[in-house]
mmCIF file of C-alpha atoms in Angstrom:
data_model
loop_
_atom_site.group_PDB
_atom_site.id
_atom_site.type_symbol
_atom_site.label_atom_id
_atom_site.label_comp_id
_atom_site.label_asym_id
_atom_site.label_seq_id
_atom_site.Cartn_x
_atom_site.Cartn_y
_atom_site.Cartn_z
ATOM 1 C CA ILE S 1 73.302 88.115 123.376
ATOM 2 C CA ALA S 2 71.490 84.896 123.087
ATOM 3 C CA GLY S 3 69.561 84.976 126.455
ATOM 4 C CA CYS S 4 70.157 84.887 130.383
ATOM 5 C CA THR S 5 70.809 81.391 132.167
ATOM 6 C CA HIS S 6 70.751 80.970 135.584
ATOM 7 C CA LEU S 7 72.834 78.240 137.172
ATOM 8 C CA PHE S 8 72.469 77.189 140.773
ATOM 9 C CA VAL S 9 75.594 76.023 142.296
ATOM 10 C CA THR S 10 74.611 74.826 145.700
ATOM 11 C CA GLY S 11 72.715 75.454 148.633
ATOM 12 C CA CYS S 12 73.542 75.700 152.350
ATOM 13 C CA SER S 13 71.736 74.399 155.420
ATOM 14 C CA SER S 14 74.724 73.507 157.734
ATOM 15 C CA CYS S 15 77.008 76.169 156.702
ATOM 16 C CA TYR S 16 80.521 78.370 157.899
ATOM 17 C CA SER S 17 80.386 81.863 157.593
ATOM 18 C CA ASN S 18 83.238 84.007 156.737
ATOM 19 C CA ASN S 19 83.961 86.943 154.464
ATOM 20 C CA GLY S 20 84.395 85.590 151.043
ATOM 21 C CA ASN S 21 84.939 82.602 148.702
ATOM 22 C CA PHE S 22 87.373 81.990 145.907
ATOM 23 C CA PHE S 23 85.907 79.831 142.973
ATOM 24 C CA ASP S 24 86.733 79.139 139.127
ATOM 25 C CA VAL S 25 84.101 79.254 136.315
ATOM 26 C CA GLU S 26 84.890 77.960 132.821
ATOM 27 C CA ALA S 27 83.037 78.905 129.459
ATOM 28 C CA GLY S 28 82.419 75.749 126.974
ATOM 29 C CA PRO S 29 84.482 75.982 123.660
ATOM 30 C CA GLY S 30 81.513 77.384 121.622
ATOM 31 C CA SER S 31 81.076 80.866 123.101
ATOM 32 C CA ASP S 32 82.009 83.524 125.546
ATOM 33 C CA LEU S 33 79.953 84.055 128.579
ATOM 34 C CA ASP S 34 79.079 87.085 130.446
ATOM 35 C CA ILE S 35 78.426 86.747 134.260
ATOM 36 C CA HIS S 36 76.132 89.816 135.040
ATOM 37 C CA THR S 37 74.539 88.825 138.450
ATOM 38 C CA LEU S 38 75.506 86.763 141.450
ATOM 39 C CA THR S 39 73.646 86.001 144.565
ATOM 40 C CA ILE S 40 74.958 85.691 148.155
ATOM 41 C CA LYS S 41 73.623 83.943 151.207
ATOM 42 C CA PRO S 42 73.962 86.399 154.097
ATOM 43 C CA GLY S 43 74.953 85.419 157.924
ATOM 44 C CA VAL S 44 73.326 88.602 159.197
ATOM 45 C CA SER S 45 70.834 91.116 158.419
ATOM 46 C CA GLY S 46 71.610 94.809 157.751
ATOM 47 C CA THR S 47 73.725 96.241 155.408
ATOM 48 C CA MET S 48 77.194 94.890 154.370
ATOM 49 C CA ASN S 49 79.789 96.178 151.865
ATOM 50 C CA VAL S 50 80.635 93.888 149.065
ATOM 51 C CA ARG S 51 83.605 93.500 146.417
ATOM 52 C CA VAL S 52 83.646 91.435 143.474
ATOM 53 C CA TYR S 53 87.023 90.563 141.932
ATOM 54 C CA ALA S 54 88.183 88.537 139.001
ATOM 55 C CA LYS S 55 91.221 87.467 137.348
ATOM 56 C CA SER S 56 92.081 85.323 134.021
ATOM 57 C CA ASP S 57 92.695 81.620 134.579
ATOM 58 C CA SER S 58 92.445 80.106 137.905
ATOM 59 C CA TRP S 59 92.612 81.773 141.337
ATOM 60 C CA ILE S 60 94.700 78.812 142.796
ATOM 61 C CA GLY S 61 98.209 80.012 143.584
ATOM 62 C CA HIS S 62 96.818 83.704 143.596
ATOM 63 C CA ASP S 63 94.889 83.920 146.684
ATOM 64 C CA GLY S 64 97.612 86.010 148.454
ATOM 65 C CA ASN S 65 97.878 88.923 145.933
ATOM 66 C CA VAL S 66 94.435 90.158 145.282
ATOM 67 C CA GLN S 67 95.735 93.752 145.776
ATOM 68 C CA ASP S 68 98.026 93.224 142.667
ATOM 69 C CA THR S 69 95.949 95.043 140.105
ATOM 70 C CA ALA S 70 98.199 93.587 137.478
ATOM 71 C CA ILE S 71 96.529 90.198 138.405
ATOM 72 C CA TRP S 72 93.265 90.955 139.782
ATOM 73 C CA THR S 73 90.507 93.305 138.594
ATOM 74 C CA LEU S 74 87.918 94.881 141.004
ATOM 75 C CA VAL S 75 84.750 94.385 138.659
ATOM 76 C CA GLY S 76 82.615 96.204 141.297
ATOM 77 C CA GLU S 77 81.812 97.250 144.784
ATOM 78 C CA GLY S 78 79.062 98.786 146.965
ATOM 79 C CA ALA S 79 76.641 98.373 149.860
ATOM 80 C CA VAL S 80 73.911 95.817 149.828
ATOM 81 C CA ASP S 81 70.823 95.562 152.481
ATOM 82 C CA VAL S 82 70.228 92.044 153.051
ATOM 83 C CA ASP S 83 68.376 89.745 155.373
ATOM 84 C CA GLN S 84 69.943 86.650 156.923
ATOM 85 C CA TRP S 85 69.868 83.248 155.213
ATOM 86 C CA SER S 86 68.424 84.967 152.023
ATOM 87 C CA ASP S 87 69.746 84.355 148.593
ATOM 88 C CA GLU S 88 70.440 88.002 147.983
ATOM 89 C CA PRO S 89 71.423 89.176 144.305
ATOM 90 C CA LEU S 90 74.056 91.790 144.336
ATOM 91 C CA PRO S 91 72.657 95.016 142.930
ATOM 92 C CA SER S 92 73.637 96.433 139.307
ATOM 93 C CA SER S 93 75.769 99.005 140.797
ATOM 94 C CA ILE S 94 78.232 96.232 141.800
ATOM 95 C CA LEU S 95 77.682 93.878 139.049
ATOM 96 C CA SER S 96 75.542 94.009 135.890
ATOM 97 C CA ARG S 97 75.747 93.370 132.232
ATOM 98 C CA SER S 98 77.719 96.880 131.845
ATOM 99 C CA ASN S 99 80.706 95.554 133.617
ATOM 100 C CA ALA S 100 79.985 91.749 133.641
ATOM 101 C CA ILE S 101 82.839 89.323 133.921
ATOM 102 C CA ARG S 102 83.571 87.949 130.605
ATOM 103 C CA VAL S 103 84.603 84.224 130.375
ATOM 104 C CA PRO S 104 86.502 83.539 127.032
ATOM 105 C CA ALA S 105 85.260 80.234 125.175
ATOM 106 C CA GLY S 106 87.390 77.355 126.566
ATOM 107 C CA GLN S 107 88.899 79.265 129.450
ATOM 108 C CA LYS S 108 89.013 79.704 133.155
ATOM 109 C CA VAL S 109 88.572 82.695 135.072
ATOM 110 C CA GLY S 110 88.988 83.084 138.978
ATOM 111 C CA VAL S 111 86.515 84.976 141.015
ATOM 112 C CA LEU S 112 86.389 86.233 144.282
ATOM 113 C CA VAL S 113 83.194 87.611 146.320
ATOM 114 C CA LEU S 114 84.362 89.308 149.396
ATOM 115 C CA THR S 115 81.946 91.001 151.997
ATOM 116 C CA SER S 116 82.577 93.329 155.229
ATOM 117 C CA GLU S 117 80.029 91.149 156.985
ATOM 118 C CA LYS S 118 79.683 87.239 157.419
ATOM 119 C CA VAL S 119 78.162 85.074 154.511
ATOM 120 C CA TYR S 120 77.535 81.467 154.331
ATOM 121 C CA TYR S 121 79.513 78.777 152.379
ATOM 122 C CA PRO S 122 79.599 75.116 152.656
ATOM 123 C CA LYS S 123 82.428 73.191 153.274
ATOM 124 C CA ILE S 124 83.243 70.341 151.030
ATOM 125 C CA SER S 125 85.243 67.517 152.556
ATOM 126 C CA GLY S 126 87.494 65.024 150.683
ATOM 127 C CA VAL S 127 88.262 66.914 147.540
ATOM 128 C CA PRO S 128 91.131 69.680 146.627
ATOM 129 C CA HIS S 129 90.735 72.949 145.327
ATOM 130 C CA GLY S 130 89.967 73.221 141.959
ATOM 131 C CA THR S 131 87.543 70.156 141.783
ATOM 132 C CA LEU S 132 84.622 70.474 139.281
ATOM 133 C CA HIS S 133 81.407 70.986 141.267
ATOM 134 C CA VAL S 134 78.504 71.796 138.637
ATOM 135 C CA ASP S 135 78.391 71.710 134.954
ATOM 136 C CA ASP S 136 75.451 72.971 132.710
ATOM 137 C CA GLY S 137 76.805 72.015 129.513
ATOM 138 C CA THR S 138 77.644 75.797 128.819
ATOM 139 C CA MET S 139 79.529 76.722 132.182
ATOM 140 C CA LYS S 140 81.602 74.819 134.767
ATOM 141 C CA VAL S 141 82.132 75.728 138.349
ATOM 142 C CA TYR S 142 84.943 74.554 140.252
ATOM 143 C CA ALA S 143 85.244 74.365 144.154
ATOM 144 C CA GLY S 144 87.484 77.053 145.836
ATOM 145 C CA THR S 145 88.107 77.826 149.216
ATOM 146 C CA ARG S 146 86.741 80.768 152.110
ATOM 147 C CA ALA S 147 88.793 83.878 153.109
ATOM 148 C CA ASP S 148 88.605 86.171 155.839
ATOM 149 C CA GLY S 149 89.110 89.922 155.756
ATOM 150 C CA TYR S 150 88.012 93.131 154.191
ATOM 151 C CA PRO S 151 88.548 94.669 151.570
ATOM 152 C CA TYR S 152 91.611 92.169 150.757
ATOM 153 C CA PRO S 153 91.450 88.784 152.332
ATOM 154 C CA THR S 154 94.016 88.253 155.274
ATOM 155 C CA SER S 155 93.335 84.606 156.057
ATOM 156 C CA ILE S 156 92.748 81.760 153.631
ATOM 157 C CA SER S 157 91.531 78.268 154.518
ATOM 158 C CA SER S 158 93.583 75.121 153.135
ATOM 159 C CA SER S 159 90.062 73.358 153.218
ATOM 160 C CA THR S 160 87.851 73.240 150.207
ATOM 161 C CA TYR S 161 84.445 75.400 150.338
ATOM 162 C CA MET S 162 82.024 76.148 147.542
ATOM 163 C CA TYR S 163 80.354 79.469 146.298
ATOM 164 C CA ALA S 164 76.607 79.188 147.659
ATOM 165 C CA GLY S 165 74.386 80.849 145.172
ATOM 166 C CA THR S 166 73.413 81.364 141.762
ATOM 167 C CA ILE S 167 75.240 82.696 138.936
ATOM 168 C CA SER S 168 73.400 84.547 136.028
ATOM 169 C CA TYR S 169 75.093 84.566 132.727
ATOM 170 C CA ASP S 170 74.702 85.381 128.916
ATOM 171 C CA VAL S 171 76.220 83.435 126.000
ATOM 172 C CA VAL S 172 77.802 85.705 123.706
ATOM 173 C CA GLU S 173 76.755 85.113 120.176
ATOM 174 C CA SER S 174 79.190 87.027 118.368
ATOM 175 C CA ASN S 175 81.855 84.411 119.012
ATOM 176 C CA GLN S 176 79.851 81.261 117.824
ATOM 177 C CA GLY S 177 81.895 81.317 114.631
ATOM 178 C CA PRO S 178 82.134 83.203 111.078
ATOM 179 C CA GLY S 179 79.004 84.305 109.442
ATOM 180 C CA PRO S 180 77.843 83.231 106.212
ATOM 181 C CA GLU S 181 79.747 83.145 102.944
ATOM 182 C CA PRO S 182 79.977 86.221 100.698
ATOM 183 C CA THR S 183 77.401 85.784 97.710
ATOM 184 C CA THR S 184 79.958 87.205 95.524
ATOM 185 C CA GLU S 185 83.696 85.999 95.281
ATOM 186 C CA ALA S 186 86.720 88.590 96.375
ATOM 187 C CA PRO S 187 88.372 89.742 93.238
ATOM 188 C CA SER S 188 91.791 87.977 92.489
ATOM 189 C CA ARG S 189 95.112 89.705 93.217
ATOM 190 C CA VAL S 190 96.866 88.241 90.155
ATOM 191 C CA PRO S 191 95.814 88.265 86.566
ATOM 192 C CA SER S 192 94.110 85.670 84.744
ATOM 193 C CA GLY S 193 96.203 82.733 83.342
ATOM 194 C CA SER S 194 93.529 82.929 80.173
ATOM 195 C CA PRO S 195 93.989 86.604 78.837
ATOM 196 C CA SER S 196 91.357 87.863 76.451
ATOM 197 C CA SER S 197 91.335 87.045 72.668
ATOM 198 C CA ALA S 198 94.107 88.899 70.677
ATOM 199 C CA PRO S 199 93.085 92.411 69.233
ATOM 200 C CA THR S 200 91.552 92.287 65.895
ATOM 201 C CA ASN S 201 94.564 94.327 64.575
ATOM 202 C CA PRO S 202 97.862 92.857 65.179
ATOM 203 C CA ALA S 203 100.749 94.906 66.522
ATOM 204 C CA PRO S 204 103.529 95.713 63.919
ATOM 205 C CA SER S 205 106.609 93.495 63.798
ATOM 206 C CA SER S 206 109.211 94.366 66.192
ATOM 207 C CA SER S 207 111.638 93.302 63.646
ATOM 208 C CA PRO S 208 110.562 94.928 60.150
ATOM 209 C CA SER S 209 112.153 93.374 57.023
ATOM 210 C CA SER S 210 114.768 95.241 55.161
ATOM 211 C CA SER S 211 112.801 94.960 51.704
ATOM 212 C CA PRO S 212 109.657 96.897 50.987
ATOM 213 C CA SER S 213 106.583 94.898 51.081
ATOM 214 C CA SER S 214 105.041 93.910 47.844
ATOM 215 C CA SER S 215 101.990 95.236 49.133
ATOM 216 C CA PRO S 216 102.680 98.290 50.712
ATOM 217 C CA SER S 217 100.309 99.835 53.297
ATOM 218 C CA PHE S 218 98.352 103.089 52.426
ATOM 219 C CA ALA S 219 100.200 104.782 55.609
ATOM 220 C CA SER S 220 103.500 106.292 55.389
ATOM 221 C CA SER S 221 106.142 103.702 56.979
ATOM 222 C CA SER S 222 107.596 104.791 60.361
ATOM 223 C CA SER S 223 110.896 103.289 59.019
ATOM 224 C CA PRO S 224 111.904 104.682 55.511
ATOM 225 C CA SER S 225 114.122 102.600 53.395
ATOM 226 C CA ALA S 226 117.800 103.515 53.049
ATOM 227 C CA GLU S 227 117.417 104.973 49.279
ATOM 228 C CA PRO S 228 114.498 106.753 47.480
ATOM 229 C CA THR S 229 113.195 104.916 44.745
ATOM 230 C CA THR S 230 113.830 107.688 42.144
ATOM 231 C CA ARG S 231 116.815 109.612 42.090
ATOM 232 C CA SER S 232 117.012 113.436 43.271
ATOM 233 C CA PRO S 233 117.850 115.875 40.514
ATOM 234 C CA SER S 234 121.708 116.601 39.720
ATOM 235 C CA SER S 235 123.012 119.904 41.061
ATOM 236 C CA SER S 236 125.115 120.110 37.645
ATOM 237 C CA PRO S 237 124.210 120.015 34.064
ATOM 238 C CA SER S 238 124.788 116.422 32.409
ATOM 239 C CA SER S 239 127.992 115.699 30.538
ATOM 240 C CA SER S 240 126.018 113.796 28.122
ATOM 241 C CA PRO S 241 122.784 115.862 26.957
ATOM 242 C CA SER S 242 119.645 114.187 25.854
ATOM 243 C CA ALA S 243 118.718 113.890 22.199
ATOM 244 C CA THR S 244 118.109 116.976 19.925
ATOM 245 C CA PRO S 245 115.025 118.282 20.257
ATOM 246 C CA THR S 246 112.119 117.425 17.800
ATOM 247 C CA THR S 247 111.643 121.272 16.833
ATOM 248 C CA ARG S 248 114.300 123.913 16.089
ATOM 249 C CA SER S 249 114.417 126.927 17.982
ATOM 250 C CA PRO S 250 113.367 130.289 15.806
ATOM 251 C CA SER S 251 116.257 131.982 14.386
ATOM 252 C CA SER S 252 117.005 135.476 15.796
ATOM 253 C CA SER S 253 116.757 137.477 12.427
ATOM 254 C CA PRO S 254 114.368 137.093 9.339
ATOM 255 C CA SER S 255 115.234 134.661 6.697
ATOM 256 C CA SER S 256 117.152 136.084 3.632
ATOM 257 C CA ASN S 257 115.392 133.878 0.975
ATOM 258 C CA PRO S 258 111.699 133.947 1.904
ATOM 259 C CA SER S 259 109.398 131.907 0.103
ATOM 260 C CA ALA S 260 108.037 132.886 -3.142
ATOM 261 C CA GLU S 261 104.173 132.733 -1.769
ATOM 262 C CA PRO S 262 102.396 131.780 0.873
ATOM 263 C CA ALA S 263 101.217 128.138 0.970
ATOM 264 C CA GLY S 264 97.475 129.232 0.068
ATOM 265 C CA GLU S 265 95.492 131.949 -1.360
ATOM 266 C CA ALA S 266 92.907 133.955 0.339
ATOM 267 C CA THR S 267 89.238 134.304 -0.658
ATOM 268 C CA LEU S 268 87.820 137.229 -1.317
ATOM 269 C CA THR S 269 84.109 137.713 -0.307
#
């Protein structure tokens, strides 16, 4: 809430008395407005009952269906002790910040203040309903008409009458635009177009060569060659044996012609 503004709409020295008044209010394009206080100018002294109604957009064309809750909202109601000709603020039991009339930025809201006893409103001649009456740069108030009857209007005037009193409203700061830019950027939902550098150990080729490498790796191959580099031993002896061994096998019996003497004599000590 930025602070309270009191917009005096109009006074009344030579006035007409009736039970209520329709009028439109409009918020400027920058902010929502909350109307939390209205004053009335009583035509009598004593106690009177008051009802405040509101609807989105203009009241024009909807003055005869105030009982339709799909169109009009009863904002608040209650009894008020008043003095004739005073500018009597409605008590918070009827209208306050807790049940304020919200006027969205750039839009109109129709308002009806209806009383069980007579209140004063000035007549504005020569202008139609909905004529702009006052503009403070933040809120505009448009001329309406008077109504008789309570708790719902039973008679509506074709002449133009203006709400006589003061409208107090707050500017709602939260609707004045987005906050500051975030200090960090939001993460991207797509991967970077420039990936990080390739790994230091490249991945193996998806199409390995059919020949062994001239510089084999130390690790075993995940795809061995079709044939081993050395043949497996034969399951049967070769038909072509290898050459004669260099030493003969000893005979199975002693020789029949032993040598004459040993190759060397023994030495006696």
